[in-house]
mmCIF file of N, CA and C in Angstrom:
data_model
loop_
_atom_site.group_PDB
_atom_site.id
_atom_site.type_symbol
_atom_site.label_atom_id
_atom_site.label_comp_id
_atom_site.label_asym_id
_atom_site.label_seq_id
_atom_site.Cartn_x
_atom_site.Cartn_y
_atom_site.Cartn_z
ATOM 1 N N MET A 1 -15.220 -0.754 49.040
ATOM 2 C CA MET A 1 -14.834 -2.099 49.410
ATOM 3 C C MET A 1 -13.638 -2.503 48.541
ATOM 4 N N TYR A 2 -12.664 -3.107 49.183
ATOM 5 C CA TYR A 2 -11.450 -3.552 48.496
ATOM 6 C C TYR A 2 -11.391 -5.075 48.469
ATOM 7 N N THR A 3 -10.889 -5.611 47.374
ATOM 8 C CA THR A 3 -10.606 -7.035 47.281
ATOM 9 C C THR A 3 -9.185 -7.231 47.775
ATOM 10 N N ILE A 4 -9.027 -8.068 48.786
ATOM 11 C CA ILE A 4 -7.734 -8.315 49.402
ATOM 12 C C ILE A 4 -7.305 -9.742 49.104
ATOM 13 N N VAL A 5 -6.100 -9.887 48.567
ATOM 14 C CA VAL A 5 -5.523 -11.207 48.339
ATOM 15 C C VAL A 5 -4.394 -11.377 49.347
ATOM 16 N N ILE A 6 -4.477 -12.438 50.143
ATOM 17 C CA ILE A 6 -3.433 -12.724 51.123
ATOM 18 C C ILE A 6 -2.707 -13.977 50.666
ATOM 19 N N LEU A 7 -1.416 -13.838 50.425
ATOM 20 C CA LEU A 7 -0.592 -14.961 49.997
ATOM 21 C C LEU A 7 0.121 -15.509 51.229
ATOM 22 N N TRP A 8 -0.393 -16.595 51.783
ATOM 23 C CA TRP A 8 0.159 -17.152 53.018
ATOM 24 C C TRP A 8 1.437 -17.943 52.760
ATOM 25 N N ASP A 9 1.402 -18.794 51.741
ATOM 26 C CA ASP A 9 2.557 -19.607 51.360
ATOM 27 C C ASP A 9 2.273 -20.154 49.966
ATOM 28 N N SER A 10 3.110 -21.066 49.486
ATOM 29 C CA SER A 10 2.955 -21.535 48.104
ATOM 30 C C SER A 10 1.693 -22.372 47.887
ATOM 31 N N ASN A 11 1.072 -22.848 48.968
ATOM 32 C CA ASN A 11 -0.134 -23.663 48.843
ATOM 33 C C ASN A 11 -1.407 -22.953 49.280
ATOM 34 N N ASN A 12 -1.283 -21.795 49.893
ATOM 35 C CA ASN A 12 -2.447 -21.138 50.479
ATOM 36 C C ASN A 12 -2.508 -19.660 50.144
ATOM 37 N N ALA A 13 -3.631 -19.298 49.541
ATOM 38 C CA ALA A 13 -3.949 -17.894 49.282
ATOM 39 C C ALA A 13 -5.408 -17.702 49.657
ATOM 40 N N GLU A 14 -5.741 -16.493 50.059
ATOM 41 C CA GLU A 14 -7.096 -16.203 50.509
ATOM 42 C C GLU A 14 -7.545 -14.892 49.869
ATOM 43 N N VAL A 15 -8.793 -14.842 49.426
ATOM 44 C CA VAL A 15 -9.367 -13.623 48.859
ATOM 45 C C VAL A 15 -10.519 -13.203 49.760
ATOM 46 N N VAL A 16 -10.433 -11.969 50.265
ATOM 47 C CA VAL A 16 -11.447 -11.441 51.178
ATOM 48 C C VAL A 16 -11.802 -10.016 50.755
ATOM 49 N N GLN A 17 -12.832 -9.474 51.358
ATOM 50 C CA GLN A 17 -13.257 -8.092 51.122
ATOM 51 C C GLN A 17 -13.064 -7.305 52.409
ATOM 52 N N TRP A 18 -12.410 -6.151 52.306
ATOM 53 C CA TRP A 18 -12.204 -5.262 53.454
ATOM 54 C C TRP A 18 -12.677 -3.860 53.092
ATOM 55 N N ASP A 19 -13.025 -3.090 54.110
ATOM 56 C CA ASP A 19 -13.456 -1.707 53.911
ATOM 57 C C ASP A 19 -12.293 -0.753 53.690
ATOM 58 N N ASP A 20 -11.117 -1.119 54.188
ATOM 59 C CA ASP A 20 -9.954 -0.249 54.023
ATOM 60 C C ASP A 20 -8.712 -1.102 53.739
ATOM 61 N N VAL A 21 -7.602 -0.407 53.533
ATOM 62 C CA VAL A 21 -6.352 -1.075 53.166
ATOM 63 C C VAL A 21 -5.255 -0.597 54.127
ATOM 64 N N PRO A 22 -5.162 -1.231 55.309
ATOM 65 C CA PRO A 22 -4.112 -0.820 56.244
ATOM 66 C C PRO A 22 -2.736 -1.267 55.753
ATOM 67 N N MET A 23 -1.717 -0.559 56.179
ATOM 68 C CA MET A 23 -0.353 -0.950 55.805
ATOM 69 C C MET A 23 0.034 -2.270 56.470
ATOM 70 N N VAL A 24 -0.352 -2.438 57.725
ATOM 71 C CA VAL A 24 -0.047 -3.649 58.493
ATOM 72 C C VAL A 24 -1.268 -4.008 59.316
ATOM 73 N N THR A 25 -1.556 -5.308 59.434
ATOM 74 C CA THR A 25 -2.647 -5.771 60.272
ATOM 75 C C THR A 25 -2.310 -7.171 60.772
ATOM 76 N N THR A 26 -3.096 -7.661 61.702
ATOM 77 C CA THR A 26 -2.916 -9.008 62.221
ATOM 78 C C THR A 26 -4.113 -9.848 61.815
ATOM 79 N N LEU A 27 -3.838 -11.011 61.269
ATOM 80 C CA LEU A 27 -4.881 -11.937 60.846
ATOM 81 C C LEU A 27 -4.384 -13.348 61.116
ATOM 82 N N LYS A 28 -5.230 -14.164 61.719
ATOM 83 C CA LYS A 28 -4.858 -15.545 62.067
ATOM 84 C C LYS A 28 -3.576 -15.583 62.888
ATOM 85 N N ASP A 29 -3.480 -14.656 63.828
ATOM 86 C CA ASP A 29 -2.331 -14.560 64.740
ATOM 87 C C ASP A 29 -1.002 -14.295 64.037
ATOM 88 N N ARG A 30 -1.042 -13.728 62.841
ATOM 89 C CA ARG A 30 0.181 -13.374 62.113
ATOM 90 C C ARG A 30 0.069 -11.941 61.633
ATOM 91 N N GLU A 31 1.181 -11.227 61.691
ATOM 92 C CA GLU A 31 1.209 -9.885 61.122
ATOM 93 C C GLU A 31 1.383 -10.016 59.620
ATOM 94 N N ILE A 32 0.538 -9.293 58.895
ATOM 95 C CA ILE A 32 0.651 -9.258 57.440
ATOM 96 C C ILE A 32 0.754 -7.805 57.013
ATOM 97 N N SER A 33 1.435 -7.579 55.903
ATOM 98 C CA SER A 33 1.583 -6.196 55.440
ATOM 99 C C SER A 33 1.266 -6.092 53.953
ATOM 100 N N LEU A 34 0.862 -4.891 53.592
ATOM 101 C CA LEU A 34 0.536 -4.568 52.213
ATOM 102 C C LEU A 34 1.801 -4.658 51.373
ATOM 103 N N ARG A 35 1.768 -5.446 50.301
ATOM 104 C CA ARG A 35 2.929 -5.593 49.429
ATOM 105 C C ARG A 35 2.667 -5.052 48.024
ATOM 106 N N ALA A 36 1.395 -4.958 47.648
ATOM 107 C CA ALA A 36 1.075 -4.429 46.316
ATOM 108 C C ALA A 36 -0.325 -3.828 46.323
ATOM 109 N N GLY A 37 -0.468 -2.720 45.604
ATOM 110 C CA GLY A 37 -1.773 -2.123 45.423
ATOM 111 C C GLY A 37 -2.111 -1.108 46.499
ATOM 112 N N PRO A 38 -3.358 -0.713 46.533
ATOM 113 C CA PRO A 38 -4.437 -1.214 45.686
ATOM 114 C C PRO A 38 -4.328 -0.718 44.240
ATOM 115 N N ARG A 39 -4.686 -1.611 43.349
ATOM 116 C CA ARG A 39 -4.712 -1.306 41.920
ATOM 117 C C ARG A 39 -6.045 -1.739 41.352
ATOM 118 N N GLU A 40 -6.448 -1.059 40.307
ATOM 119 C CA GLU A 40 -7.729 -1.388 39.696
ATOM 120 C C GLU A 40 -7.598 -2.628 38.827
ATOM 121 N N ARG A 41 -8.600 -3.480 38.942
ATOM 122 C CA ARG A 41 -8.698 -4.669 38.092
ATOM 123 C C ARG A 41 -10.079 -4.663 37.456
ATOM 124 N N VAL A 42 -10.131 -4.938 36.175
ATOM 125 C CA VAL A 42 -11.396 -5.055 35.463
ATOM 126 C C VAL A 42 -11.540 -6.513 35.040
ATOM 127 N N ASP A 43 -12.619 -7.157 35.508
ATOM 128 C CA ASP A 43 -12.803 -8.574 35.198
ATOM 129 C C ASP A 43 -13.344 -8.766 33.784
ATOM 130 N N ASP A 44 -13.579 -10.014 33.421
ATOM 131 C CA ASP A 44 -14.046 -10.348 32.071
ATOM 132 C C ASP A 44 -15.414 -9.770 31.749
ATOM 133 N N HIS A 45 -16.154 -9.360 32.767
ATOM 134 C CA HIS A 45 -17.494 -8.795 32.573
ATOM 135 C C HIS A 45 -17.483 -7.273 32.618
ATOM 136 N N GLY A 46 -16.294 -6.686 32.702
ATOM 137 C CA GLY A 46 -16.175 -5.239 32.720
ATOM 138 C C GLY A 46 -16.367 -4.596 34.082
ATOM 139 N N VAL A 47 -16.426 -5.395 35.140
ATOM 140 C CA VAL A 47 -16.615 -4.873 36.489
ATOM 141 C C VAL A 47 -15.257 -4.525 37.088
ATOM 142 N N ALA A 48 -15.117 -3.291 37.560
ATOM 143 C CA ALA A 48 -13.855 -2.826 38.139
ATOM 144 C C ALA A 48 -13.870 -3.013 39.648
ATOM 145 N N SER A 49 -12.713 -3.339 40.197
ATOM 146 C CA SER A 49 -12.550 -3.426 41.648
ATOM 147 C C SER A 49 -11.125 -3.015 42.000
ATOM 148 N N GLN A 50 -10.926 -2.653 43.247
ATOM 149 C CA GLN A 50 -9.601 -2.292 43.746
ATOM 150 C C GLN A 50 -9.019 -3.509 44.461
ATOM 151 N N VAL A 51 -7.830 -3.943 44.041
ATOM 152 C CA VAL A 51 -7.203 -5.144 44.579
ATOM 153 C C VAL A 51 -5.904 -4.768 45.279
ATOM 154 N N ALA A 52 -5.715 -5.323 46.486
ATOM 155 C CA ALA A 52 -4.473 -5.149 47.231
ATOM 156 C C ALA A 52 -3.970 -6.530 47.646
ATOM 157 N N VAL A 53 -2.650 -6.681 47.711
ATOM 158 C CA VAL A 53 -2.054 -7.974 48.031
ATOM 159 C C VAL A 53 -1.253 -7.857 49.322
ATOM 160 N N TYR A 54 -1.472 -8.807 50.220
ATOM 161 C CA TYR A 54 -0.790 -8.860 51.517
ATOM 162 C C TYR A 54 0.029 -10.142 51.630
ATOM 163 N N LEU A 55 1.053 -10.062 52.481
ATOM 164 C CA LEU A 55 1.953 -11.184 52.720
ATOM 165 C C LEU A 55 2.374 -11.150 54.184
ATOM 166 N N PRO A 56 2.576 -12.323 54.807
ATOM 167 C CA PRO A 56 3.105 -12.317 56.175
ATOM 168 C C PRO A 56 4.419 -11.550 56.243
ATOM 169 N N ASP A 57 4.596 -10.797 57.322
ATOM 170 C CA ASP A 57 5.760 -9.920 57.459
ATOM 171 C C ASP A 57 7.098 -10.638 57.394
ATOM 172 N N GLU A 58 7.136 -11.896 57.825
ATOM 173 C CA GLU A 58 8.427 -12.592 57.865
ATOM 174 C C GLU A 58 8.950 -12.994 56.478
ATOM 175 N N LEU A 59 8.128 -12.854 55.449
ATOM 176 C CA LEU A 59 8.555 -13.224 54.097
ATOM 177 C C LEU A 59 9.189 -12.032 53.385
ATOM 178 N N THR A 60 10.167 -12.319 52.541
ATOM 179 C CA THR A 60 10.936 -11.285 51.846
ATOM 180 C C THR A 60 10.256 -10.853 50.551
ATOM 181 N N GLU A 61 10.802 -9.811 49.947
ATOM 182 C CA GLU A 61 10.296 -9.337 48.651
ATOM 183 C C GLU A 61 10.451 -10.419 47.586
ATOM 184 N N GLU A 62 11.550 -11.139 47.616
ATOM 185 C CA GLU A 62 11.775 -12.219 46.647
ATOM 186 C C GLU A 62 10.728 -13.318 46.817
ATOM 187 N N GLU A 63 10.413 -13.647 48.071
ATOM 188 C CA GLU A 63 9.386 -14.653 48.329
ATOM 189 C C GLU A 63 8.022 -14.152 47.867
ATOM 190 N N PHE A 64 7.773 -12.859 48.051
ATOM 191 C CA PHE A 64 6.528 -12.274 47.558
ATOM 192 C C PHE A 64 6.405 -12.471 46.052
ATOM 193 N N GLN A 65 7.447 -12.162 45.315
ATOM 194 C CA GLN A 65 7.417 -12.302 43.857
ATOM 195 C C GLN A 65 7.156 -13.749 43.453
ATOM 196 N N GLU A 66 7.807 -14.685 44.130
ATOM 197 C CA GLU A 66 7.610 -16.104 43.834
ATOM 198 C C GLU A 66 6.173 -16.537 44.120
ATOM 199 N N LEU A 67 5.649 -16.146 45.276
ATOM 200 C CA LEU A 67 4.276 -16.518 45.630
ATOM 201 C C LEU A 67 3.263 -15.875 44.689
ATOM 202 N N PHE A 68 3.508 -14.633 44.308
ATOM 203 C CA PHE A 68 2.624 -13.956 43.363
ATOM 204 C C PHE A 68 2.549 -14.747 42.065
ATOM 205 N N ASP A 69 3.703 -15.169 41.546
ATOM 206 C CA ASP A 69 3.736 -15.944 40.298
ATOM 207 C C ASP A 69 3.040 -17.291 40.445
ATOM 208 N N VAL A 70 3.250 -17.963 41.563
ATOM 209 C CA VAL A 70 2.615 -19.266 41.795
ATOM 210 C C VAL A 70 1.097 -19.121 41.838
ATOM 211 N N HIS A 71 0.609 -18.162 42.596
ATOM 212 C CA HIS A 71 -0.835 -18.021 42.799
ATOM 213 C C HIS A 71 -1.546 -17.318 41.647
ATOM 214 N N ARG A 72 -0.825 -16.594 40.845
ATOM 215 C CA ARG A 72 -1.444 -15.879 39.714
ATOM 216 C C ARG A 72 -2.154 -16.838 38.764
ATOM 217 N N LYS A 73 -1.692 -18.063 38.710
ATOM 218 C CA LYS A 73 -2.281 -19.067 37.809
ATOM 219 C C LYS A 73 -3.705 -19.447 38.203
ATOM 220 N N HIS A 74 -4.035 -19.362 39.517
ATOM 221 C CA HIS A 74 -5.359 -19.811 39.951
ATOM 222 C C HIS A 74 -6.126 -18.804 40.820
ATOM 223 N N VAL A 75 -5.568 -17.619 41.019
ATOM 224 C CA VAL A 75 -6.280 -16.551 41.727
ATOM 225 C C VAL A 75 -6.501 -15.415 40.729
ATOM 226 N N PRO A 76 -7.675 -15.363 40.101
ATOM 227 C CA PRO A 76 -7.919 -14.380 39.039
ATOM 228 C C PRO A 76 -7.699 -12.936 39.464
ATOM 229 N N GLU A 77 -7.896 -12.621 40.732
ATOM 230 C CA GLU A 77 -7.724 -11.258 41.221
ATOM 231 C C GLU A 77 -6.299 -10.747 41.069
ATOM 232 N N LEU A 78 -5.336 -11.650 40.930
ATOM 233 C CA LEU A 78 -3.941 -11.249 40.756
ATOM 234 C C LEU A 78 -3.619 -10.845 39.314
ATOM 235 N N ASN A 79 -4.509 -11.142 38.402
ATOM 236 C CA ASN A 79 -4.328 -10.752 37.006
ATOM 237 C C ASN A 79 -4.978 -9.400 36.795
ATOM 238 N N LEU A 80 -4.173 -8.353 36.937
ATOM 239 C CA LEU A 80 -4.731 -7.007 36.918
ATOM 240 C C LEU A 80 -5.106 -6.535 35.528
ATOM 241 N N HIS A 81 -4.594 -7.164 34.518
ATOM 242 C CA HIS A 81 -4.925 -6.758 33.147
ATOM 243 C C HIS A 81 -5.707 -7.900 32.505
ATOM 244 N N SER A 82 -6.965 -7.608 32.108
ATOM 245 C CA SER A 82 -7.761 -8.660 31.482
ATOM 246 C C SER A 82 -7.634 -8.608 29.974
#
C-alpha cells in the first residue's frame, strides 16, 4: 500500500492510500501524474511507508515545487526525513 499525496492547488491537498503508483491517472475528472516518489518516509513512531506525490497535468514543474513547499507545512507525509 502506498501513501499518495495529491497537490491540487495552493489551498487543497489530499492524502489517500493506493495499491499501486501509476505514472498517470484520472481522479475527480482531472488527469494527474506522478511528480515525486515513491520514497520511503519514517514517521515519528518509526513506522515506514512509501509516499508518492501527484499533481494535475496542467501544472508545471515550478508550480509543483511551489505547491510542495506550501503544503509541506501542514501535510506531514511530505516531510520525508523525520
